[in-house]
């Protein structure tokens, strides 16, 4: 299926339908830069269009001033992609000053690059197949669609056929190449992405967006709701509109696109560095609805309301987006905003935002401080950080009326936790005419009563459907680890706790507390937890949180788990984070530990090190801390040994539902305290709210996962029966999987089966499915033979062991090391295939991959071979005997051509030879004698350096050794022998990096 016909063209057509000014369709191979308003392929900005827009928006500008503005926005002061992107984003939002308005003589007027108020003053141009010169080479790369506003490339779209397996992942890989983020092909130019607002990957049915810092497809999002349009207004081909049209009508609507740029984009500091974040659709929709209320409501009650967005959906960011949107209008500049929150990251983000919009953020560190700031008539943003206040001050203070202004907005994060408590009531009393907006992930009566109605809803079910959060698997183990010896009461029967303090209360409270804190009880549970963790979670590299019944119990868990881990000779640690509000000296000692260092270690991968902190903490033990507002995406399981109820329970277990990597498909909650009934009560209440099964879709028990696995198993069996082939006839399956649709259908079913089996294994209920899973995994290997990444492995590391054992027993090669297409090993592998079709399929997939990968080296040479391959398939369609003969002859012809172009050098030297031939002369074929002599000499010298330096043990793990290699390569390239070659001297830095990449790629092949 051709992407240009089935994906590009509908995308471009819809841009025309929503009013984009110009849609330019270019020929990938035959285009001139003038066709896209550029002077050369090296230009990434349409300078002529930028000049037109500058004059239209700022009619006082004169030619020299226009040139100054263009030079400013096309000059880069740093090398880094994210640094340039953030600086240019700030420049495009805030504009720049020129010396004066020569018409009015006003000094230092601000020049706008984009008119966010009058859309018609801007130009909106889409270009398909835009040719951009790749850095360091003479070839161009061609993003599928680039969207320009005033000549500035704000959006880059990569489209793939829906028939391609992992189409969106393939699109993301291309974008990373183009942006030079993780490229080994050197076919990109990061300057195009200095201006980028967001990236889009699409196959029509699926369509997602991310930013230049979004590293994995898991964190690319749908734009499911084209608000303010309704789905009924969108074009469709039966059923509901596809995701591509939803995103186009939602994000790429002219007004929406500029709003997203102005008010819904932030840069924030995370563990992994600076991250660029663009809003998701529910955040955009909620803010837009809130703005309508703020502008049009007759009373404070009408202007406020409750935003119910499920846990993990970015409520704190929504608060900040609303503040930015308010100030962007200019209508709320004289408002005071009070935020009741306990997120330190929001404090940092707001400080940055405030700097950009010229507003002060004041953090209230005490109740007295908060009262003074509310009383002040200043226009500012007040952060009431709940966790910084003393509880006695919150509960023992009564606020008088402090400020009667109607221009006050009070926003409360997790409204169910704080607004109905003393602090919330006090702020309400202090600001009787203020507008109040609450944010909650678990809407309960207490918060609902304080607001007239909902502003917006985004449920757990929607979040899971969007891939924004994971479903949670619940398992009750309270009675499995119960110690009944000498017990005269049922510990778990009627176990009640104080909702605020977490203290056990009611009948036999002291007995129950003593039981839960006893070392014997804790050790029994701890051993079960560790066994579960080591078998279910740790093998895949994820981490765990234990919620103890008290701070004293948390300390005991720490000491006992340390002992167990030592027995197991585990290479990771457990640690405890508690507040220390306890008279026990041992508890207070543990409370003094460096909480930041512990949580930072917990958030890191096991092998990672950052700021001298190792990621070796695998288990985090808590009592009442880190149950809300703590996001560690690497956490997959929570072991509950403390009674939590209602919203506290739902918030806590949501710690495990964060999206992380491809292997994390679910979160686990393992219950050791018997909260099952409390969970049911919370779910029932939630369901009553919506008359839906929303939370029921988010939290599954083991039986439901088993049922899902059985259903997928049934579908796989039906699929196999449809093919009429024995499950272990691997050669025929390889032949069948040559067909894209057959292969795609199997891989989708297997992916779902693996996900559910992984959630259960190695529990007893999974053992019945183990043999079946192994058989399916053997078919998975055959299907994956056709995929580009060479990997036949599955996502789950813990399942890979049982798969490998089975495959070896069946004589299936589980090595993922790619076989060189011209080797005798490849010939032997092909001959082992039984049918001509299977043999032809083996050669065709290998040839296609080889030619596609090498295409950037010499498009003419490898393109001609690709055309020959296509002609063979067309000419001898379905005549597999003839196709096999012709493809084998083509392989031999290509082999001979490559040998001719090796100029006597060995196979391992060939990649370096190709590199220097391409970089120095723009081709690898038809070199004259002098050119051949030069590239052979430089290749031999560089190869000798690489072989010598990389032969040392642990070379690739040593940063000094890698730097030494680069230095040695530089000495060769800039030596007297080669220093007269202009292109070597000019591009030596790029050549060094590419030589190292080739060497590292060869190292990885050897490891495999």
PDB file of N, CA and C in Angstrom, residues 247-320:
ATOM      1  N   UNK A 247      -7.165  14.221  14.712  1.00  0.00           N
ATOM      2  CA  UNK A 247      -6.017  15.070  15.017  1.00  0.00           C
ATOM      3  C   UNK A 247      -5.966  16.293  14.110  1.00  0.00           C
ATOM      4  N   UNK A 248      -6.243  16.104  12.838  1.00  0.00           N
ATOM      5  CA  UNK A 248      -6.198  17.240  11.902  1.00  0.00           C
ATOM      6  C   UNK A 248      -7.208  18.305  12.300  1.00  0.00           C
ATOM      7  N   UNK A 249      -8.439  17.899  12.558  1.00  0.00           N
ATOM      8  CA  UNK A 249      -9.482  18.867  12.894  1.00  0.00           C
ATOM      9  C   UNK A 249      -9.331  19.411  14.318  1.00  0.00           C
ATOM     10  N   UNK A 250      -8.595  18.664  15.155  1.00  0.00           N
ATOM     11  CA  UNK A 250      -8.366  19.120  16.521  1.00  0.00           C
ATOM     12  C   UNK A 250      -7.124  19.965  16.656  1.00  0.00           C
ATOM     13  N   UNK A 251      -5.957  19.397  16.372  1.00  0.00           N
ATOM     14  CA  UNK A 251      -4.692  20.098  16.596  1.00  0.00           C
ATOM     15  C   UNK A 251      -4.318  21.056  15.474  1.00  0.00           C
ATOM     16  N   UNK A 252      -4.707  20.733  14.234  1.00  0.00           N
ATOM     17  CA  UNK A 252      -4.215  21.504  13.090  1.00  0.00           C
ATOM     18  C   UNK A 252      -5.215  22.533  12.580  1.00  0.00           C
ATOM     19  N   UNK A 253      -6.360  22.610  13.220  1.00  0.00           N
ATOM     20  CA  UNK A 253      -7.235  23.766  13.012  1.00  0.00           C
ATOM     21  C   UNK A 253      -6.406  25.021  13.306  1.00  0.00           C
ATOM     22  N   UNK A 254      -6.510  26.039  12.469  1.00  0.00           N
ATOM     23  CA  UNK A 254      -5.613  27.205  12.596  1.00  0.00           C
ATOM     24  C   UNK A 254      -5.651  27.811  13.992  1.00  0.00           C
ATOM     25  N   UNK A 255      -6.854  28.047  14.505  1.00  0.00           N
ATOM     26  CA  UNK A 255      -6.989  28.663  15.817  1.00  0.00           C
ATOM     27  C   UNK A 255      -6.397  27.757  16.905  1.00  0.00           C
ATOM     28  N   UNK A 256      -6.755  26.472  16.816  1.00  0.00           N
ATOM     29  CA  UNK A 256      -6.261  25.536  17.826  1.00  0.00           C
ATOM     30  C   UNK A 256      -4.742  25.419  17.797  1.00  0.00           C
ATOM     31  N   UNK A 257      -4.173  25.361  16.599  1.00  0.00           N
ATOM     32  CA  UNK A 257      -2.716  25.219  16.480  1.00  0.00           C
ATOM     33  C   UNK A 257      -1.991  26.384  17.141  1.00  0.00           C
ATOM     34  N   UNK A 258      -2.460  27.605  16.897  1.00  0.00           N
ATOM     35  CA  UNK A 258      -1.815  28.770  17.507  1.00  0.00           C
ATOM     36  C   UNK A 258      -2.046  28.804  19.014  1.00  0.00           C
ATOM     37  N   UNK A 259      -3.224  28.374  19.450  1.00  0.00           N
ATOM     38  CA  UNK A 259      -3.484  28.306  20.900  1.00  0.00           C
ATOM     39  C   UNK A 259      -2.570  27.286  21.578  1.00  0.00           C
ATOM     40  N   UNK A 260      -2.405  26.135  20.935  1.00  0.00           N
ATOM     41  CA  UNK A 260      -1.521  25.109  21.490  1.00  0.00           C
ATOM     42  C   UNK A 260      -0.109  25.673  21.630  1.00  0.00           C
ATOM     43  N   UNK A 261       0.312  26.399  20.631  1.00  0.00           N
ATOM     44  CA  UNK A 261       1.653  26.985  20.674  1.00  0.00           C
ATOM     45  C   UNK A 261       1.774  28.032  21.775  1.00  0.00           C
ATOM     46  N   UNK A 262       0.772  28.879  21.919  1.00  0.00           N
ATOM     47  CA  UNK A 262       0.846  30.009  22.839  1.00  0.00           C
ATOM     48  C   UNK A 262       0.627  29.617  24.303  1.00  0.00           C
ATOM     49  N   UNK A 263      -0.328  28.737  24.547  1.00  0.00           N
ATOM     50  CA  UNK A 263      -0.744  28.494  25.940  1.00  0.00           C
ATOM     51  C   UNK A 263      -0.620  27.061  26.421  1.00  0.00           C
ATOM     52  N   UNK A 264      -0.359  26.122  25.513  1.00  0.00           N
ATOM     53  CA  UNK A 264      -0.426  24.711  25.892  1.00  0.00           C
ATOM     54  C   UNK A 264       0.880  23.964  25.641  1.00  0.00           C
ATOM     55  N   UNK A 265       2.001  24.669  25.696  1.00  0.00           N
ATOM     56  CA  UNK A 265       3.310  24.050  25.490  1.00  0.00           C
ATOM     57  C   UNK A 265       4.248  24.511  26.596  1.00  0.00           C
ATOM     58  N   UNK A 266       4.905  23.564  27.255  1.00  0.00           N
ATOM     59  CA  UNK A 266       5.834  23.924  28.340  1.00  0.00           C
ATOM     60  C   UNK A 266       7.105  23.095  28.232  1.00  0.00           C
ATOM     61  N   UNK A 267       8.162  23.624  28.795  1.00  0.00           N
ATOM     62  CA  UNK A 267       9.427  22.896  28.934  1.00  0.00           C
ATOM     63  C   UNK A 267       9.641  22.670  30.432  1.00  0.00           C
ATOM     64  N   UNK A 268       9.907  21.432  30.820  1.00  0.00           N
ATOM     65  CA  UNK A 268      10.091  21.157  32.241  1.00  0.00           C
ATOM     66  C   UNK A 268      11.312  20.267  32.461  1.00  0.00           C
ATOM     67  N   UNK A 269      11.889  20.361  33.644  1.00  0.00           N
ATOM     68  CA  UNK A 269      13.055  19.554  33.994  1.00  0.00           C
ATOM     69  C   UNK A 269      12.603  18.255  34.628  1.00  0.00           C
ATOM     70  N   UNK A 270      13.028  17.138  34.047  1.00  0.00           N
ATOM     71  CA  UNK A 270      12.703  15.812  34.565  1.00  0.00           C
ATOM     72  C   UNK A 270      14.007  15.092  34.911  1.00  0.00           C
ATOM     73  N   UNK A 271      13.885  13.844  35.410  1.00  0.00           N
ATOM     74  CA  UNK A 271      15.074  13.071  35.745  1.00  0.00           C
ATOM     75  C   UNK A 271      15.989  12.916  34.536  1.00  0.00           C
ATOM     76  N   UNK A 272      15.366  12.758  33.350  1.00  0.00           N
ATOM     77  CA  UNK A 272      16.156  12.504  32.158  1.00  0.00           C
ATOM     78  C   UNK A 272      16.602  13.777  31.445  1.00  0.00           C
ATOM     79  N   UNK A 273      16.309  14.943  32.017  1.00  0.00           N
ATOM     80  CA  UNK A 273      16.716  16.206  31.401  1.00  0.00           C
ATOM     81  C   UNK A 273      15.511  17.075  31.081  1.00  0.00           C
ATOM     82  N   UNK A 274      15.718  18.087  30.255  1.00  0.00           N
ATOM     83  CA  UNK A 274      14.625  18.994  29.883  1.00  0.00           C
ATOM     84  C   UNK A 274      13.656  18.265  28.957  1.00  0.00           C
ATOM     85  N   UNK A 275      12.389  18.377  29.267  1.00  0.00           N
ATOM     86  CA  UNK A 275      11.346  17.724  28.477  1.00  0.00           C
ATOM     87  C   UNK A 275      10.386  18.770  27.933  1.00  0.00           C
ATOM     88  N   UNK A 276      10.037  18.613  26.667  1.00  0.00           N
ATOM     89  CA  UNK A 276       9.028  19.493  26.067  1.00  0.00           C
ATOM     90  C   UNK A 276       7.679  18.782  26.097  1.00  0.00           C
ATOM     91  N   UNK A 277       6.668  19.491  26.594  1.00  0.00           N
ATOM     92  CA  UNK A 277       5.343  18.888  26.746  1.00  0.00           C
ATOM     93  C   UNK A 277       4.310  19.725  26.002  1.00  0.00           C
ATOM     94  N   UNK A 278       3.544  19.070  25.155  1.00  0.00           N
ATOM     95  CA  UNK A 278       2.388  19.688  24.502  1.00  0.00           C
ATOM     96  C   UNK A 278       1.144  19.032  25.081  1.00  0.00           C
ATOM     97  N   UNK A 279       0.108  19.815  25.298  1.00  0.00           N
ATOM     98  CA  UNK A 279      -1.103  19.307  25.966  1.00  0.00           C
ATOM     99  C   UNK A 279      -1.708  18.112  25.247  1.00  0.00           C
ATOM    100  N   UNK A 280      -2.446  17.307  25.995  1.00  0.00           N
ATOM    101  CA  UNK A 280      -3.276  16.275  25.420  1.00  0.00           C
ATOM    102  C   UNK A 280      -4.698  16.826  25.266  1.00  0.00           C
ATOM    103  N   UNK A 281      -5.507  16.103  24.513  1.00  0.00           N
ATOM    104  CA  UNK A 281      -6.799  16.676  24.108  1.00  0.00           C
ATOM    105  C   UNK A 281      -7.695  16.999  25.287  1.00  0.00           C
ATOM    106  N   UNK A 282      -7.666  16.164  26.356  1.00  0.00           N
ATOM    107  CA  UNK A 282      -8.565  16.440  27.478  1.00  0.00           C
ATOM    108  C   UNK A 282      -8.131  17.688  28.236  1.00  0.00           C
ATOM    109  N   UNK A 283      -6.840  17.983  28.245  1.00  0.00           N
ATOM    110  CA  UNK A 283      -6.342  19.197  28.890  1.00  0.00           C
ATOM    111  C   UNK A 283      -6.772  20.430  28.091  1.00  0.00           C
ATOM    112  N   UNK A 284      -6.620  20.340  26.782  1.00  0.00           N
ATOM    113  CA  UNK A 284      -7.036  21.438  25.901  1.00  0.00           C
ATOM    114  C   UNK A 284      -8.526  21.706  26.046  1.00  0.00           C
ATOM    115  N   UNK A 285      -9.315  20.647  26.007  1.00  0.00           N
ATOM    116  CA  UNK A 285     -10.778  20.767  26.089  1.00  0.00           C
ATOM    117  C   UNK A 285     -11.207  21.354  27.431  1.00  0.00           C
ATOM    118  N   UNK A 286     -10.621  20.859  28.520  1.00  0.00           N
ATOM    119  CA  UNK A 286     -10.996  21.342  29.854  1.00  0.00           C
ATOM    120  C   UNK A 286     -10.686  22.827  30.005  1.00  0.00           C
ATOM    121  N   UNK A 287      -9.513  23.231  29.536  1.00  0.00           N
ATOM    122  CA  UNK A 287      -9.131  24.650  29.650  1.00  0.00           C
ATOM    123  C   UNK A 287     -10.054  25.521  28.816  1.00  0.00           C
ATOM    124  N   UNK A 288     -10.350  25.081  27.605  1.00  0.00           N
ATOM    125  CA  UNK A 288     -11.237  25.871  26.740  1.00  0.00           C
ATOM    126  C   UNK A 288     -12.627  26.022  27.367  1.00  0.00           C
ATOM    127  N   UNK A 289     -13.138  24.934  27.953  1.00  0.00           N
ATOM    128  CA  UNK A 289     -14.442  25.011  28.609  1.00  0.00           C
ATOM    129  C   UNK A 289     -14.390  25.915  29.832  1.00  0.00           C
ATOM    130  N   UNK A 290     -13.306  25.827  30.603  1.00  0.00           N
ATOM    131  CA  UNK A 290     -13.156  26.675  31.789  1.00  0.00           C
ATOM    132  C   UNK A 290     -13.083  28.144  31.391  1.00  0.00           C
ATOM    133  N   UNK A 291     -12.392  28.429  30.282  1.00  0.00           N
ATOM    134  CA  UNK A 291     -12.277  29.816  29.815  1.00  0.00           C
ATOM    135  C   UNK A 291     -13.647  30.392  29.434  1.00  0.00           C
ATOM    136  N   UNK A 292     -14.476  29.563  28.826  1.00  0.00           N
ATOM    137  CA  UNK A 292     -15.827  30.011  28.465  1.00  0.00           C
ATOM    138  C   UNK A 292     -16.599  30.378  29.719  1.00  0.00           C
ATOM    139  N   UNK A 293     -16.485  29.564  30.763  1.00  0.00           N
ATOM    140  CA  UNK A 293     -17.179  29.861  32.025  1.00  0.00           C
ATOM    141  C   UNK A 293     -16.634  31.131  32.666  1.00  0.00           C
ATOM    142  N   UNK A 294     -15.312  31.239  32.708  1.00  0.00           N
ATOM    143  CA  UNK A 294     -14.701  32.416  33.347  1.00  0.00           C
ATOM    144  C   UNK A 294     -15.124  33.702  32.656  1.00  0.00           C
ATOM    145  N   UNK A 295     -15.290  33.640  31.357  1.00  0.00           N
ATOM    146  CA  UNK A 295     -15.654  34.843  30.603  1.00  0.00           C
ATOM    147  C   UNK A 295     -17.155  35.141  30.666  1.00  0.00           C
ATOM    148  N   UNK A 296     -17.969  34.095  30.682  1.00  0.00           N
ATOM    149  CA  UNK A 296     -19.405  34.289  30.477  1.00  0.00           C
ATOM    150  C   UNK A 296     -20.291  34.022  31.691  1.00  0.00           C
ATOM    151  N   UNK A 297     -19.742  33.441  32.759  1.00  0.00           N
ATOM    152  CA  UNK A 297     -20.565  33.113  33.921  1.00  0.00           C
ATOM    153  C   UNK A 297     -21.094  34.361  34.623  1.00  0.00           C
ATOM    154  N   UNK A 298     -22.315  34.281  35.123  1.00  0.00           N
ATOM    155  CA  UNK A 298     -22.929  35.442  35.793  1.00  0.00           C
ATOM    156  C   UNK A 298     -22.520  35.549  37.254  1.00  0.00           C
ATOM    157  N   UNK A 299     -22.302  34.411  37.897  1.00  0.00           N
ATOM    158  CA  UNK A 299     -21.955  34.413  39.318  1.00  0.00           C
ATOM    159  C   UNK A 299     -20.642  33.659  39.511  1.00  0.00           C
ATOM    160  N   UNK A 300     -19.988  33.813  40.662  1.00  0.00           N
ATOM    161  CA  UNK A 300     -18.773  33.020  40.923  1.00  0.00           C
ATOM    162  C   UNK A 300     -19.021  31.534  40.779  1.00  0.00           C
ATOM    163  N   UNK A 301     -20.201  31.089  41.201  1.00  0.00           N
ATOM    164  CA  UNK A 301     -20.528  29.667  41.091  1.00  0.00           C
ATOM    165  C   UNK A 301     -20.625  29.233  39.634  1.00  0.00           C
ATOM    166  N   UNK A 302     -21.238  30.090  38.798  1.00  0.00           N
ATOM    167  CA  UNK A 302     -21.368  29.777  37.369  1.00  0.00           C
ATOM    168  C   UNK A 302     -20.010  29.753  36.672  1.00  0.00           C
ATOM    169  N   UNK A 303     -19.088  30.554  37.158  1.00  0.00           N
ATOM    170  CA  UNK A 303     -17.778  30.648  36.500  1.00  0.00           C
ATOM    171  C   UNK A 303     -16.851  29.498  36.901  1.00  0.00           C
ATOM    172  N   UNK A 304     -17.167  28.826  37.997  1.00  0.00           N
ATOM    173  CA  UNK A 304     -16.305  27.735  38.465  1.00  0.00           C
ATOM    174  C   UNK A 304     -16.862  26.372  38.124  1.00  0.00           C
ATOM    175  N   UNK A 305     -16.335  25.377  38.795  1.00  0.00           N
ATOM    176  CA  UNK A 305     -16.800  24.014  38.562  1.00  0.00           C
ATOM    177  C   UNK A 305     -15.707  23.015  38.878  1.00  0.00           C
ATOM    178  N   UNK A 306     -15.972  21.750  38.550  1.00  0.00           N
ATOM    179  CA  UNK A 306     -15.068  20.658  38.889  1.00  0.00           C
ATOM    180  C   UNK A 306     -14.558  19.989  37.612  1.00  0.00           C
ATOM    181  N   UNK A 307     -13.253  19.824  37.534  1.00  0.00           N
ATOM    182  CA  UNK A 307     -12.644  19.101  36.417  1.00  0.00           C
ATOM    183  C   UNK A 307     -12.242  17.724  36.924  1.00  0.00           C
ATOM    184  N   UNK A 308     -12.946  16.727  36.444  1.00  0.00           N
ATOM    185  CA  UNK A 308     -12.669  15.354  36.848  1.00  0.00           C
ATOM    186  C   UNK A 308     -11.848  14.689  35.745  1.00  0.00           C
ATOM    187  N   UNK A 309     -10.553  14.585  35.969  1.00  0.00           N
ATOM    188  CA  UNK A 309      -9.653  13.883  35.063  1.00  0.00           C
ATOM    189  C   UNK A 309      -8.950  12.786  35.854  1.00  0.00           C
ATOM    190  N   UNK A 310      -9.040  11.578  35.380  1.00  0.00           N
ATOM    191  CA  UNK A 310      -8.563  10.420  36.130  1.00  0.00           C
ATOM    192  C   UNK A 310      -7.078  10.517  36.485  1.00  0.00           C
ATOM    193  N   UNK A 311      -6.651   9.718  37.458  1.00  0.00           N
ATOM    194  CA  UNK A 311      -5.261   9.737  37.904  1.00  0.00           C
ATOM    195  C   UNK A 311      -4.306   9.507  36.728  1.00  0.00           C
ATOM    196  N   UNK A 312      -3.227  10.288  36.699  1.00  0.00           N
ATOM    197  CA  UNK A 312      -2.219  10.120  35.660  1.00  0.00           C
ATOM    198  C   UNK A 312      -2.509  10.847  34.370  1.00  0.00           C
ATOM    199  N   UNK A 313      -3.538  11.702  34.380  1.00  0.00           N
ATOM    200  CA  UNK A 313      -3.912  12.387  33.141  1.00  0.00           C
ATOM    201  C   UNK A 313      -3.377  13.815  33.059  1.00  0.00           C
ATOM    202  N   UNK A 314      -2.542  14.218  34.021  1.00  0.00           N
ATOM    203  CA  UNK A 314      -1.880  15.513  33.919  1.00  0.00           C
ATOM    204  C   UNK A 314      -2.677  16.687  34.442  1.00  0.00           C
ATOM    205  N   UNK A 315      -3.322  16.520  35.596  1.00  0.00           N
ATOM    206  CA  UNK A 315      -4.153  17.609  36.135  1.00  0.00           C
ATOM    207  C   UNK A 315      -3.328  18.835  36.505  1.00  0.00           C
ATOM    208  N   UNK A 316      -2.138  18.627  37.057  1.00  0.00           N
ATOM    209  CA  UNK A 316      -1.307  19.767  37.447  1.00  0.00           C
ATOM    210  C   UNK A 316      -0.940  20.615  36.232  1.00  0.00           C
ATOM    211  N   UNK A 317      -0.635  19.941  35.132  1.00  0.00           N
ATOM    212  CA  UNK A 317      -0.335  20.678  33.900  1.00  0.00           C
ATOM    213  C   UNK A 317      -1.566  21.417  33.394  1.00  0.00           C
ATOM    214  N   UNK A 318      -2.732  20.803  33.555  1.00  0.00           N
ATOM    215  CA  UNK A 318      -3.965  21.464  33.126  1.00  0.00           C
ATOM    216  C   UNK A 318      -4.147  22.781  33.881  1.00  0.00           C
ATOM    217  N   UNK A 319      -3.829  22.780  35.165  1.00  0.00           N
ATOM    218  CA  UNK A 319      -3.906  24.012  35.947  1.00  0.00           C
ATOM    219  C   UNK A 319      -3.004  25.091  35.338  1.00  0.00           C
ATOM    220  N   UNK A 320      -1.799  24.689  34.963  1.00  0.00           N
ATOM    221  CA  UNK A 320      -0.872  25.664  34.417  1.00  0.00           C
ATOM    222  C   UNK A 320      -1.306  26.133  33.031  1.00  0.00           C
TER     223      UNK A 320
END
